[in-house]
Short mmCIF file of C-alpha atoms in Angstrom, two decimals:
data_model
loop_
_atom_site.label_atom_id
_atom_site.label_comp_id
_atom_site.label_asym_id
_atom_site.label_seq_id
_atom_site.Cartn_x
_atom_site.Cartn_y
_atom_site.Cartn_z
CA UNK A 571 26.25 -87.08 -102.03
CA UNK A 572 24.23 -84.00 -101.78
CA UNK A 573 21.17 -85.53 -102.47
CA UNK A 574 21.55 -88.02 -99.00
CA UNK A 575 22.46 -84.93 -97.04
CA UNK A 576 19.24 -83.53 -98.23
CA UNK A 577 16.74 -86.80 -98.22
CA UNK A 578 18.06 -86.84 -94.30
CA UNK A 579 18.00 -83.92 -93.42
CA UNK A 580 14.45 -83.01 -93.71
CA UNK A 581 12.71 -85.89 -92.42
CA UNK A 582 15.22 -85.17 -89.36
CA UNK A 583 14.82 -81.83 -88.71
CA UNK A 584 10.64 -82.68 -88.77
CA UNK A 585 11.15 -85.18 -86.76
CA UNK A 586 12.84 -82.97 -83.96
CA UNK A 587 10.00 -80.67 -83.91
CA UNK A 588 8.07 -83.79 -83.31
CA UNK A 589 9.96 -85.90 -80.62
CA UNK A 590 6.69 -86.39 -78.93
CA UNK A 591 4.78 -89.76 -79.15
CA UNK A 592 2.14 -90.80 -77.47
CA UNK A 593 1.80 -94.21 -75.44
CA UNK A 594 -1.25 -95.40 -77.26
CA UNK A 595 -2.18 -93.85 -80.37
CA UNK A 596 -5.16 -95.74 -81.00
CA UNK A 597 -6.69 -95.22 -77.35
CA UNK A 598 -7.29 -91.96 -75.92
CA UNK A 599 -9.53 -90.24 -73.91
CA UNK A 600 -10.51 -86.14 -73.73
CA UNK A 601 -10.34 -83.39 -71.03
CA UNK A 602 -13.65 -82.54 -70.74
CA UNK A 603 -15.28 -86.50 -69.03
CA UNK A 604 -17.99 -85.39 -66.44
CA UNK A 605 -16.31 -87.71 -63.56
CA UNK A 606 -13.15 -86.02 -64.05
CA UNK A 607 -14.32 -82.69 -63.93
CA UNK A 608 -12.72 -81.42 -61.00
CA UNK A 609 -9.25 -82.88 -61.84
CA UNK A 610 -9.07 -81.73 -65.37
CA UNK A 611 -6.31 -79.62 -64.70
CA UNK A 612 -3.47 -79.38 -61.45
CA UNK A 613 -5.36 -76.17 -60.42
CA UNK A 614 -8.78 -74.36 -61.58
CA UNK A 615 -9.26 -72.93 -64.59
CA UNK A 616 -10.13 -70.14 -63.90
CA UNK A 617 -6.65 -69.09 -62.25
CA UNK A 618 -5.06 -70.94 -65.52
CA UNK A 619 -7.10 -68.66 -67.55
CA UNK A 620 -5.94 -65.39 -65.63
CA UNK A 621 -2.36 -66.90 -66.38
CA UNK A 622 -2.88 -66.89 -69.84
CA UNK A 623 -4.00 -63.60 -70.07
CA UNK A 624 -1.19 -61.71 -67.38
CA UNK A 625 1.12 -63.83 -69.94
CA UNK A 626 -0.62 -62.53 -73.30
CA UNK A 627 2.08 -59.63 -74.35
CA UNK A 628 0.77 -60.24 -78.16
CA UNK A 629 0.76 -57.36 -80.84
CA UNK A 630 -1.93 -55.69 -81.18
CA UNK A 631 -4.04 -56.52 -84.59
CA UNK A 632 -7.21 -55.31 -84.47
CA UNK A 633 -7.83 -57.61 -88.27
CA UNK A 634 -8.38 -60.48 -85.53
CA UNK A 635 -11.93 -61.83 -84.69
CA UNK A 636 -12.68 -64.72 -84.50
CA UNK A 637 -11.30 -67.98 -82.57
CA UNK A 638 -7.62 -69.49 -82.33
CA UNK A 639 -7.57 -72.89 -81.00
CA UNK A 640 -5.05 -74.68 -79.41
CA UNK A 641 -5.60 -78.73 -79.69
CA UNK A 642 -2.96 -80.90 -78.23
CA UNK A 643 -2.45 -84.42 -76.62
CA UNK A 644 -1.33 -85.06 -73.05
CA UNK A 645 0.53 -88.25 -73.03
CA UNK A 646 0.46 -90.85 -70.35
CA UNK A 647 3.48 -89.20 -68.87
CA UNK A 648 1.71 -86.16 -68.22
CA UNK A 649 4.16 -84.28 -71.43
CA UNK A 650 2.25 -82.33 -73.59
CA UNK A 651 2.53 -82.43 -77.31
CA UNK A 652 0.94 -82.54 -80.99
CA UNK A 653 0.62 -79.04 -80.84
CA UNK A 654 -1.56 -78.09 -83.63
CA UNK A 655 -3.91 -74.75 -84.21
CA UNK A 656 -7.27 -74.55 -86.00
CA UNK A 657 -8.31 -70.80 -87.15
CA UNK A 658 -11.82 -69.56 -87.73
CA UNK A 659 -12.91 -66.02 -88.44
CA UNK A 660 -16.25 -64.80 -86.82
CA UNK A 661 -18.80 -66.24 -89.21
CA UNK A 662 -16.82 -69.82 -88.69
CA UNK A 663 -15.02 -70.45 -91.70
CA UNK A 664 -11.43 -71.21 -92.11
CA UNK A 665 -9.37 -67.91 -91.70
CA UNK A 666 -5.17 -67.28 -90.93
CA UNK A 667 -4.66 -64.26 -88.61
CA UNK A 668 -1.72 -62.74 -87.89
CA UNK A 669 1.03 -65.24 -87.81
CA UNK A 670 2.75 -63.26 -84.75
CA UNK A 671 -0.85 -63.47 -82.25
CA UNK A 672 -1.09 -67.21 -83.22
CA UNK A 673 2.23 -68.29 -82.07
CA UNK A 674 2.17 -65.75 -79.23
CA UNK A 675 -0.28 -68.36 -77.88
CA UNK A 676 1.01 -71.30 -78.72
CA UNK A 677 3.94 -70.92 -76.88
CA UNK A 678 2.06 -69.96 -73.35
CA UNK A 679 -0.20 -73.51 -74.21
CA UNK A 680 3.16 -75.27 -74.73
CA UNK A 681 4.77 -73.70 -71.76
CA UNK A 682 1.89 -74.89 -69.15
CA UNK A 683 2.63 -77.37 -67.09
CA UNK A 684 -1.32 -77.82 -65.59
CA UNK A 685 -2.00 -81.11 -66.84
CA UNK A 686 -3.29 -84.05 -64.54
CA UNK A 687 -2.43 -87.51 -66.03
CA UNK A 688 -5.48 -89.48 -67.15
CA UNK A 689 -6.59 -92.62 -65.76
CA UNK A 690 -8.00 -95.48 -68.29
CA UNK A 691 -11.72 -96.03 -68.14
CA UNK A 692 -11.45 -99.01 -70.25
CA UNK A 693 -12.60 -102.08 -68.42
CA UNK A 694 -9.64 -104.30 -66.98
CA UNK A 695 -7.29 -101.31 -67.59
CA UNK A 696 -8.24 -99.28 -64.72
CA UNK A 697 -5.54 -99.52 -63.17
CA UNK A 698 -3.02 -98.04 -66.45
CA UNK A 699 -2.97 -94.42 -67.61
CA UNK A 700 -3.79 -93.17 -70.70
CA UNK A 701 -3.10 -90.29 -72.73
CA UNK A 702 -5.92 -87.70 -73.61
CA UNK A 703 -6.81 -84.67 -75.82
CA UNK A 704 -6.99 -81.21 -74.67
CA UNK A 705 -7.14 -77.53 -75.80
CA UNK A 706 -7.52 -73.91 -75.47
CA UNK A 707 -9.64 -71.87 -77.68
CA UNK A 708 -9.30 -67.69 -77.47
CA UNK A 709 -12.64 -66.00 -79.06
CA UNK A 710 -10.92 -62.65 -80.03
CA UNK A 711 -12.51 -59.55 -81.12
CA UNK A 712 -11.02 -56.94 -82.52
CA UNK A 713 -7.58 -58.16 -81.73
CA UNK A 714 -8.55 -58.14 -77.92
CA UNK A 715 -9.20 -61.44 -76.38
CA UNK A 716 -12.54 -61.57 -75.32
CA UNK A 717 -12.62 -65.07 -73.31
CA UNK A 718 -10.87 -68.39 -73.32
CA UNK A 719 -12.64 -71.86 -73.88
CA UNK A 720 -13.28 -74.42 -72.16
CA UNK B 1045 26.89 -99.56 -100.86
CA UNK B 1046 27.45 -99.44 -96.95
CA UNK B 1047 26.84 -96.12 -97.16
CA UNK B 1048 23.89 -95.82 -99.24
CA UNK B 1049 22.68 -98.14 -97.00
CA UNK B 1050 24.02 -96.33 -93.81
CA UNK B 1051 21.83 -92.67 -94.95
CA UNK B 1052 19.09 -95.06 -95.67
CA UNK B 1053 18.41 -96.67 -92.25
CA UNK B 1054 18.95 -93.31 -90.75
CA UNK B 1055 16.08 -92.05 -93.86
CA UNK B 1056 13.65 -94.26 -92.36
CA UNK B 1057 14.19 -94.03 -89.03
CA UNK B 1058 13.25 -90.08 -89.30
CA UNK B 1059 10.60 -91.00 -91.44
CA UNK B 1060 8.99 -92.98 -89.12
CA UNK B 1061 8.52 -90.34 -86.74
CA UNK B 1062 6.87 -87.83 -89.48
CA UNK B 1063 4.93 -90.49 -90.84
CA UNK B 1064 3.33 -91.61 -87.26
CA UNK B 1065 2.63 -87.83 -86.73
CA UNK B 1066 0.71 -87.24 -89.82
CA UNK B 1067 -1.36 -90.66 -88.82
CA UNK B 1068 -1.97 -89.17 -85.32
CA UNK B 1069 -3.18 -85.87 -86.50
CA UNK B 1070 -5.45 -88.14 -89.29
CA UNK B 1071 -6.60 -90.20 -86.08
CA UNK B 1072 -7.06 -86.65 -84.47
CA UNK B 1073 -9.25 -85.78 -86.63
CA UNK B 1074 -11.70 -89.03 -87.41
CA UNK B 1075 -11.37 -90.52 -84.02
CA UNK B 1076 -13.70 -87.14 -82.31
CA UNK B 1077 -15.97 -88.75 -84.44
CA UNK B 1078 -16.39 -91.64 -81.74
CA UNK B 1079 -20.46 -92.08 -81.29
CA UNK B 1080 -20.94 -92.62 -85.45
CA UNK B 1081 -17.51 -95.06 -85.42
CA UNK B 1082 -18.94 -97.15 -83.02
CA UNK B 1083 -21.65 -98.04 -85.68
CA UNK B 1084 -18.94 -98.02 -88.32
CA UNK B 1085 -16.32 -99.96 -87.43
CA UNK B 1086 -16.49 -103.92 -88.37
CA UNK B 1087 -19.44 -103.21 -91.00
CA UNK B 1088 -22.30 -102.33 -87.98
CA UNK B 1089 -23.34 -99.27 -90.18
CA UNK B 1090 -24.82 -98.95 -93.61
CA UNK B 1091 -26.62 -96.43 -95.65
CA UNK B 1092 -30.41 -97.71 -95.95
CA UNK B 1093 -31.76 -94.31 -98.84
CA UNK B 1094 -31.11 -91.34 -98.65
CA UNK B 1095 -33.16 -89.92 -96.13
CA UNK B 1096 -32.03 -92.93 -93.14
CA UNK B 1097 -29.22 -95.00 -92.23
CA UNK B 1098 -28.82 -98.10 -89.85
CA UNK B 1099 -26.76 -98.65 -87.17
CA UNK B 1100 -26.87 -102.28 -86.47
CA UNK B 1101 -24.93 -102.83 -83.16
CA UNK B 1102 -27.03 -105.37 -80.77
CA UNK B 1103 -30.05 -105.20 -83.01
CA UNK B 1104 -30.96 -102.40 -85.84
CA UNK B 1105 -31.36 -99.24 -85.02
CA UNK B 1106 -32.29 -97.26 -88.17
CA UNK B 1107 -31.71 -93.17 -87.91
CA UNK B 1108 -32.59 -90.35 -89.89
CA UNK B 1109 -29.96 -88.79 -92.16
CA UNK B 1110 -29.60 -85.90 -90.66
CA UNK B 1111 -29.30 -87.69 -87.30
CA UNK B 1112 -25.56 -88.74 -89.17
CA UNK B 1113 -24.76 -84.94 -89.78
CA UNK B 1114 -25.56 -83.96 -85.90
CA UNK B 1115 -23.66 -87.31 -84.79
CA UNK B 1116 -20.90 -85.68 -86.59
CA UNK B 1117 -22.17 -81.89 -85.72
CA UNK B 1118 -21.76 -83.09 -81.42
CA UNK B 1119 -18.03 -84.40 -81.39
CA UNK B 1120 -16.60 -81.40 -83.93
CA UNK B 1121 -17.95 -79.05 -81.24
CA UNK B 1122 -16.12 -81.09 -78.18
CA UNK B 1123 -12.69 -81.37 -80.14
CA UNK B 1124 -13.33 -77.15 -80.59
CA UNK B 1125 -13.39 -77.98 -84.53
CA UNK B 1126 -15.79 -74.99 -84.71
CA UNK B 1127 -15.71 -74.85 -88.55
CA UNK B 1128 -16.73 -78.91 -88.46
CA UNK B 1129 -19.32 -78.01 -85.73
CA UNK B 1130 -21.37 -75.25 -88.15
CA UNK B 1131 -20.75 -77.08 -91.32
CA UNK B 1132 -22.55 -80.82 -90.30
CA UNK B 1133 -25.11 -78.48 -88.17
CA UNK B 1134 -25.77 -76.51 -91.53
CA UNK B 1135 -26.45 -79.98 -93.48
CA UNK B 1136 -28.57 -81.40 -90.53
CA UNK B 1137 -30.71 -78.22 -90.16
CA UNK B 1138 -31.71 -78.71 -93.41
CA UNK B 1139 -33.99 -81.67 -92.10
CA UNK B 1140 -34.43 -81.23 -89.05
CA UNK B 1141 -34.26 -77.52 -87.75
CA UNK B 1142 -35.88 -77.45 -84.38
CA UNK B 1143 -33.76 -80.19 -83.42
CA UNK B 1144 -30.21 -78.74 -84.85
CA UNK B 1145 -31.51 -75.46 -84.02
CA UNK B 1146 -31.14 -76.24 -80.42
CA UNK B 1147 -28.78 -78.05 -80.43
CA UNK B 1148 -26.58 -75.37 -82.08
CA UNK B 1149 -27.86 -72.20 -79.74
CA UNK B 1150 -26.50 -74.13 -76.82
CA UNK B 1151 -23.62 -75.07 -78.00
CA UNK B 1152 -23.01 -70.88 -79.26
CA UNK B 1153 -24.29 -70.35 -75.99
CA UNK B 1154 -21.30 -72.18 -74.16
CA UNK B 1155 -18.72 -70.67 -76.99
CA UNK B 1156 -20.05 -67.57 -75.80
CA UNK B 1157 -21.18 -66.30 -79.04
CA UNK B 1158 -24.42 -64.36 -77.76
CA UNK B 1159 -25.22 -62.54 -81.12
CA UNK B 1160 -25.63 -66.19 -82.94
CA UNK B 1161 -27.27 -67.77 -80.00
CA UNK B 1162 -29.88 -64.73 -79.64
CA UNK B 1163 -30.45 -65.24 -83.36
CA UNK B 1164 -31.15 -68.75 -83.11
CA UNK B 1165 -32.98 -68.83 -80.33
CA UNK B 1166 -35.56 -65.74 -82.23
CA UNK B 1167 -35.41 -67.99 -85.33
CA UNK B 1168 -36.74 -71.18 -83.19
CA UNK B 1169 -39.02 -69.13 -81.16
CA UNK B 1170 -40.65 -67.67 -84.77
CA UNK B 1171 -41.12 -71.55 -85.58
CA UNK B 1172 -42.97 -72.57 -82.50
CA UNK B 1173 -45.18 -69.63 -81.04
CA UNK B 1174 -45.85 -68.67 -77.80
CA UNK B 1175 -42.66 -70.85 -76.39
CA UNK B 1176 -44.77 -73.54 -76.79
CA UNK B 1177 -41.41 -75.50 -77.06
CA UNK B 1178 -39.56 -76.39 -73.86
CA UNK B 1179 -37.66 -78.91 -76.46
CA UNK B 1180 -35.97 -81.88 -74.81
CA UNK B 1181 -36.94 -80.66 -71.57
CA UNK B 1182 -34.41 -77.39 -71.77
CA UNK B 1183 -36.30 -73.76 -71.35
CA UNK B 1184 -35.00 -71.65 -74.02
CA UNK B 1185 -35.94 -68.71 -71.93
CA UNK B 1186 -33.39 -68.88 -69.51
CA UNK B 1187 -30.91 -69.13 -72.02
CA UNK B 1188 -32.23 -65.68 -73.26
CA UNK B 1189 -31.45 -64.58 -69.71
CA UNK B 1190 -28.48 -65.81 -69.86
CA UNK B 1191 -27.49 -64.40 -72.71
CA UNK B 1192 -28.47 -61.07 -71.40
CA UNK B 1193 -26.61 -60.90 -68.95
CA UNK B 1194 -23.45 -62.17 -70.34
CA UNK B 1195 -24.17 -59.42 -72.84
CA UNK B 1196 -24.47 -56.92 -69.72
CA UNK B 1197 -28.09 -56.64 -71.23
CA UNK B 1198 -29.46 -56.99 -67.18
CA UNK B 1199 -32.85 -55.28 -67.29
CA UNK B 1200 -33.62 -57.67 -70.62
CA UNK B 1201 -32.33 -60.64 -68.30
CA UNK B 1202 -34.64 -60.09 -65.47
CA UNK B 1203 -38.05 -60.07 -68.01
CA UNK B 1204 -36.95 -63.46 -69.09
CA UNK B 1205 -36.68 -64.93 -65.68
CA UNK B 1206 -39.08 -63.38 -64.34
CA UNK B 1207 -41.56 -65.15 -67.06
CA UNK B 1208 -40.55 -68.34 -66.41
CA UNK B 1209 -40.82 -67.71 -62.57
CA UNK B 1210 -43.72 -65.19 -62.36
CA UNK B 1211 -45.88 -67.73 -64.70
CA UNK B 1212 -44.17 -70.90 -64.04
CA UNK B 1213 -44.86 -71.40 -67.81
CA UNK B 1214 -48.12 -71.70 -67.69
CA UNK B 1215 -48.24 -75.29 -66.76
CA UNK B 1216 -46.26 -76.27 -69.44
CA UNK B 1217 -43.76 -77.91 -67.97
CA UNK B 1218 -43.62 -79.21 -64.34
CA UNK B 1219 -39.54 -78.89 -64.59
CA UNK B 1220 -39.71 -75.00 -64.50
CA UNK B 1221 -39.13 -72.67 -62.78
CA UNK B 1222 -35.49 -75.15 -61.32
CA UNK B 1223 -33.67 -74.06 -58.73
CA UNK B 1224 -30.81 -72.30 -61.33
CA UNK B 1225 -33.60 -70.05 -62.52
CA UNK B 1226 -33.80 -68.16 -59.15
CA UNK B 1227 -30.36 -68.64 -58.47
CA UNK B 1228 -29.46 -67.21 -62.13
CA UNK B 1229 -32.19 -64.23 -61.68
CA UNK B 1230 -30.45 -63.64 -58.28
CA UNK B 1231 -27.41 -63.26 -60.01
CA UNK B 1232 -28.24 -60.71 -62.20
CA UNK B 1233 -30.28 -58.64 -59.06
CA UNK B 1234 -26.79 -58.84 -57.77
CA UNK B 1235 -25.40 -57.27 -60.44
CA UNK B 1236 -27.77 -54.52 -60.45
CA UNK B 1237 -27.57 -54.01 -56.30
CA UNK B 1238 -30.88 -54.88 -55.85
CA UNK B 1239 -29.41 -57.15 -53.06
CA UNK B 1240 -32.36 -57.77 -51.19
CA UNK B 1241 -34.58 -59.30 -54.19
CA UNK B 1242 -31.21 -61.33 -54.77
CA UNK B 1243 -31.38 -62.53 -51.55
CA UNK B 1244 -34.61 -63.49 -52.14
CA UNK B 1245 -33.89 -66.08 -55.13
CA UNK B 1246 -31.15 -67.22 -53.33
CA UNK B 1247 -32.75 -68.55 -50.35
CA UNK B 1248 -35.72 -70.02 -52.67
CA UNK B 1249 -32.52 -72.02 -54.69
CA UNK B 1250 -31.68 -72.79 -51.16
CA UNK B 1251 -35.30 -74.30 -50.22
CA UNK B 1252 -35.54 -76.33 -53.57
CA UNK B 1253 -31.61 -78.28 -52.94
CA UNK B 1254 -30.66 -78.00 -49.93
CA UNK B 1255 -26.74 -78.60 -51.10
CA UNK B 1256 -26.82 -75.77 -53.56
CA UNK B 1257 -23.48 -74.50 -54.52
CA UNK B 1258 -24.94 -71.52 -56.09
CA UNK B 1259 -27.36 -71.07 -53.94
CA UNK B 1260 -25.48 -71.10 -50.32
CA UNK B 1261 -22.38 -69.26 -52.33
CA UNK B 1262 -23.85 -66.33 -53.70
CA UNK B 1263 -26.72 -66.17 -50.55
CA UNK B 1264 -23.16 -65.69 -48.51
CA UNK B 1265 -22.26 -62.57 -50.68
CA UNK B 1266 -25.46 -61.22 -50.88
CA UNK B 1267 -25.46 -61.13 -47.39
CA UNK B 1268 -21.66 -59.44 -46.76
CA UNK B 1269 -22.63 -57.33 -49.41
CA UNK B 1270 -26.08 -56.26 -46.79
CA UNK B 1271 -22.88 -56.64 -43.91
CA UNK B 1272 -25.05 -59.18 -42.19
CA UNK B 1273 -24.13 -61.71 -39.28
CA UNK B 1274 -20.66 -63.05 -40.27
CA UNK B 1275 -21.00 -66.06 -38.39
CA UNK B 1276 -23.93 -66.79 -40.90
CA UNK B 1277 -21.85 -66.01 -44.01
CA UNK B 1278 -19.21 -68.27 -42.94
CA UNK B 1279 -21.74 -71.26 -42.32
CA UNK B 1280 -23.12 -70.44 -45.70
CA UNK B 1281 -19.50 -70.58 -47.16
CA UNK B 1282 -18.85 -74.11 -45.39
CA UNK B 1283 -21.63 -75.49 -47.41
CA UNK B 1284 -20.86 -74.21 -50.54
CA UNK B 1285 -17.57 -75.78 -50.02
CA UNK B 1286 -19.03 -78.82 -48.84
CA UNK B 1287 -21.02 -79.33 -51.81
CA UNK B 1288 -18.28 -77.88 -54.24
CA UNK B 1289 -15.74 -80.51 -53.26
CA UNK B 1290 -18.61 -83.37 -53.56
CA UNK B 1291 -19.11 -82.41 -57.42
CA UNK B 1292 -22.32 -80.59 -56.86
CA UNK B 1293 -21.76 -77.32 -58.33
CA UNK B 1294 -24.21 -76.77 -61.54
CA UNK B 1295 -23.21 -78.48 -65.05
CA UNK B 1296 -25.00 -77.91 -67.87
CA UNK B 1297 -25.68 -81.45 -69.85
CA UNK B 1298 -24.50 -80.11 -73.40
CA UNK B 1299 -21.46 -78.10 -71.67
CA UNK B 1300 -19.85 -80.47 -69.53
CA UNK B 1301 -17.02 -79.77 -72.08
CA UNK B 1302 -16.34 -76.05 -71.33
CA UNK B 1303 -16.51 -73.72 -68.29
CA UNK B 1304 -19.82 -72.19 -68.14
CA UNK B 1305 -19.45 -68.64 -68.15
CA UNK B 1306 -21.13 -67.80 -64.54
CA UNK B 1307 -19.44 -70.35 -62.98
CA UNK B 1308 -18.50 -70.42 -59.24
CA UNK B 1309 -15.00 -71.75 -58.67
CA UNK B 1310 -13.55 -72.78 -55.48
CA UNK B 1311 -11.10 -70.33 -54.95
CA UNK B 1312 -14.38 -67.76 -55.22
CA UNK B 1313 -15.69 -69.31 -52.70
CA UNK B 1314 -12.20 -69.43 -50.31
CA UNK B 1315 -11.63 -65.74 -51.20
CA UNK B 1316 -14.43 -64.66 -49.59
CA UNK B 1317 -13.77 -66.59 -46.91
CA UNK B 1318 -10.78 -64.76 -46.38
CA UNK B 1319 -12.36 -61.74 -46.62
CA UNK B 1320 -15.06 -61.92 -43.95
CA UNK B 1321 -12.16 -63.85 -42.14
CA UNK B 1322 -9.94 -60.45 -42.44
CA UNK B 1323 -7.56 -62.55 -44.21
CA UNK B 1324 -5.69 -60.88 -46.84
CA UNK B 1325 -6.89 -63.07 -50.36
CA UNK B 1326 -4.65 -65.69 -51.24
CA UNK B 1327 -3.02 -65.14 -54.76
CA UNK B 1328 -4.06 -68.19 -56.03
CA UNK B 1329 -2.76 -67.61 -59.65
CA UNK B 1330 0.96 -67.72 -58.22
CA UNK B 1331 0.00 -71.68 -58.48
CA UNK B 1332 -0.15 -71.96 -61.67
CA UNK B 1333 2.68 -73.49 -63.12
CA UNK B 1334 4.32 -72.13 -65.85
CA UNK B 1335 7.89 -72.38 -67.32
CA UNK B 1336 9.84 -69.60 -68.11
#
């Protein structure tokens, strides 16, 4: 009997972490179209950015330099999700930093509501919204972050 | 049986929702690989040797090989896979440096990596003397100036515009000096309070686009910074605005995927408004919304 308990319970307890889906996995779009550029996100980023960084209350390790990235998916609902982080130390190679900086940031990207929703630029679908790709990189030096992409 | 078959149902039902994840994090990954699947998908692509490769879409285009590894190099950069970006621009500079090469300083540029882009820029510079290379039509210099005076490197800054201003190049190109050359050396003679040669490059931003963002934006400041006619400032200010809300304000062509790091934003613009208004500045970051 165990052994259900078990084969259940870990695909469901992934699967909570991961209640997100998006409306159309095999068509989406990205932040960063020129057209869009002035409706990327609810309000400029340069105010989001100041956000993030009045928000930042992350321990201090000077070990990291490099950049933590942030990519997620906004879905057609406007809900954010897919959370996933890429880490590269300064000469761009594959690196793990501190695992307490990392999620510091992860949970002020997954607590940002700043997210416009997407319109499709398919042709006969202009009319539907789709979802899109987005994320934050933080260049850090020194354990200081030094600016936030894009 | 029933329930063996009762856990199982409820199994797969989890599953599903792992399973789709992992495929959206694989599609994650390939899909920012858009310009080189279009030639992929339904068999439009093939390998011709090992130095080119077709992409046969509504005829045959046939590429160099290393074209493949910057195809791959462009997207990895927009989808901030930083460690993809360096790796297919390694491969690619292998045949083709002066292309990659510039490629890759602009893109450091725009990740704000200074050190790297100064490096590449002295490496490409070292290749073709004398900037005898204003490569697809971009001037290397005033990315040096840029650079500069991200780096806080001012006095260095001003040399470089001031060669592609002072000289106009030479000749060699009848693009340069643009309008973002004065209005970028202005910048920098703001920084350094030499407010009157800023004023300068702003007006001559001003002459060459008349709808200048920069250039009607920062002549405003320059000119509350010299406490000059406030009626004036606040025209200048309308502009800007004007312009700003039409799209107008400068994009670079590589970097339409990040902020560029002197950007002017429109609450820049408002908050001196307010100022020369006498209006205390509107905390604009209170609008950002956040959950708690």
């Amino acid at each position: 009997m165990m052994k259900y308990y078990v084969l259940i319970l870990f695909p469901c307890f992934l699967s909570a972490q991961q209640d997100f889906k998006l409306c159309d996995s095999t068509n989406w779009g990205t932040y960063f179209a020129k057209q869009y550029d002035q409706e990327r996100y609810k309000v400029e980023s340069k105010l989001i950015k100041e956000v993030i960084l009045k928000e930042f209350t992350y321990p201090r390790d000077t070990n990291v330099t490099g950049y933590i990235t942030i990519r997620y998916f906004i879905d057609c609902h406007g809900k954010s999700g897919k959370f996933s982080v890429l880490q590269v130390d300064e000469n761009y190679k594959k690196t793990t930093f501190n695992p307490q900086v990392v999620e510091s940031i992860l949970n002020i990207v997954k607590r940002l509501d700043i997210h416009n929703l997407r319109k499709n630029f398919r042709k006969g679908k202009e009319n539907e919204l789709m979802d899109y790709f987005s994320f934050f990189s933080f260049k850090f030096k020194r354990g200081e972050i030094e600016t936030i992409l894009p | 049986m029933k329930l063996r078959l009762f856990f199982l149902s409820i199994f797969l039902v989890c599953s599903e929702a792992v399973f789709s994840q992992i495929v959206d994090d694989t599609i994650l990954e390939n899909l920012g690989y858009e310009a080189m699947s279009i030639c992929m998908k339904k068999g439009r692509f093939s390998w011709i040797d090992s130095q080119y490769y077709a992409c046969i879409d509504s005829g045959i285009a046939v590429y160099p090989f290393w074209y493949f590894y910057h195809l791959k190099a462009m997207p990895s950069i927009k989808m901030a896979d930083y460690e993809g970006f360096v790796r297919n621009s390694e491969i690619a500079c292998e045949k083709n440096p002066k292309w990659n090469d510039y490629f890759a300083y602009v893109s450091f540029y725009h990740m704000r990596d200074y050190v790297l882009t100064l490096k590449l820029l002295r490496k490409l510079d070292a290749q073709t003397p004398n900037w005898a290379d204003i490569v697809m039509n971009d001037n290397i210099l005033s990315i040096y100036g840029l650079c500069y005076s991200e780096m806080g490197k001012l006095d260095s800054a001003i040399i470089f515009f001031d060669s592609i201003i002072e000289t106009k190049l030479d000749g060699k190109s009848k693009f340069y000096p643009t309008l973002y050359d004065y209005s970028n050396r202005g910048v920098v003679h703001l920084k350094l309070n030499n407010n009157l040669l800023a004023k300068k490059d702003f007006e001559s931003t001003i002459k060459m686009y008349s709808q200048s963002v920069e250039g009607h934006y920062y002549l405003a400041l320059t000119k509350y910074h010299l406490k000059e006619d406030a009626n004036e400032i606040e025209t200048l200010l309308k502009i800007a605005l004007k312009s700003y809300d039409k799209g107008l304000k400068n994009n670079h062509p590589y970097g339409e995927y990040v902020d560029l790091p002197n950007q002017i934003w429109r609450s820049d613009i408002m908050n001196l408004y307010y100022k020369i208004k006498g209006i205390k500045t509107y905390e604009e970051s209170t609008k950002v919304p956040i959950s708690y």
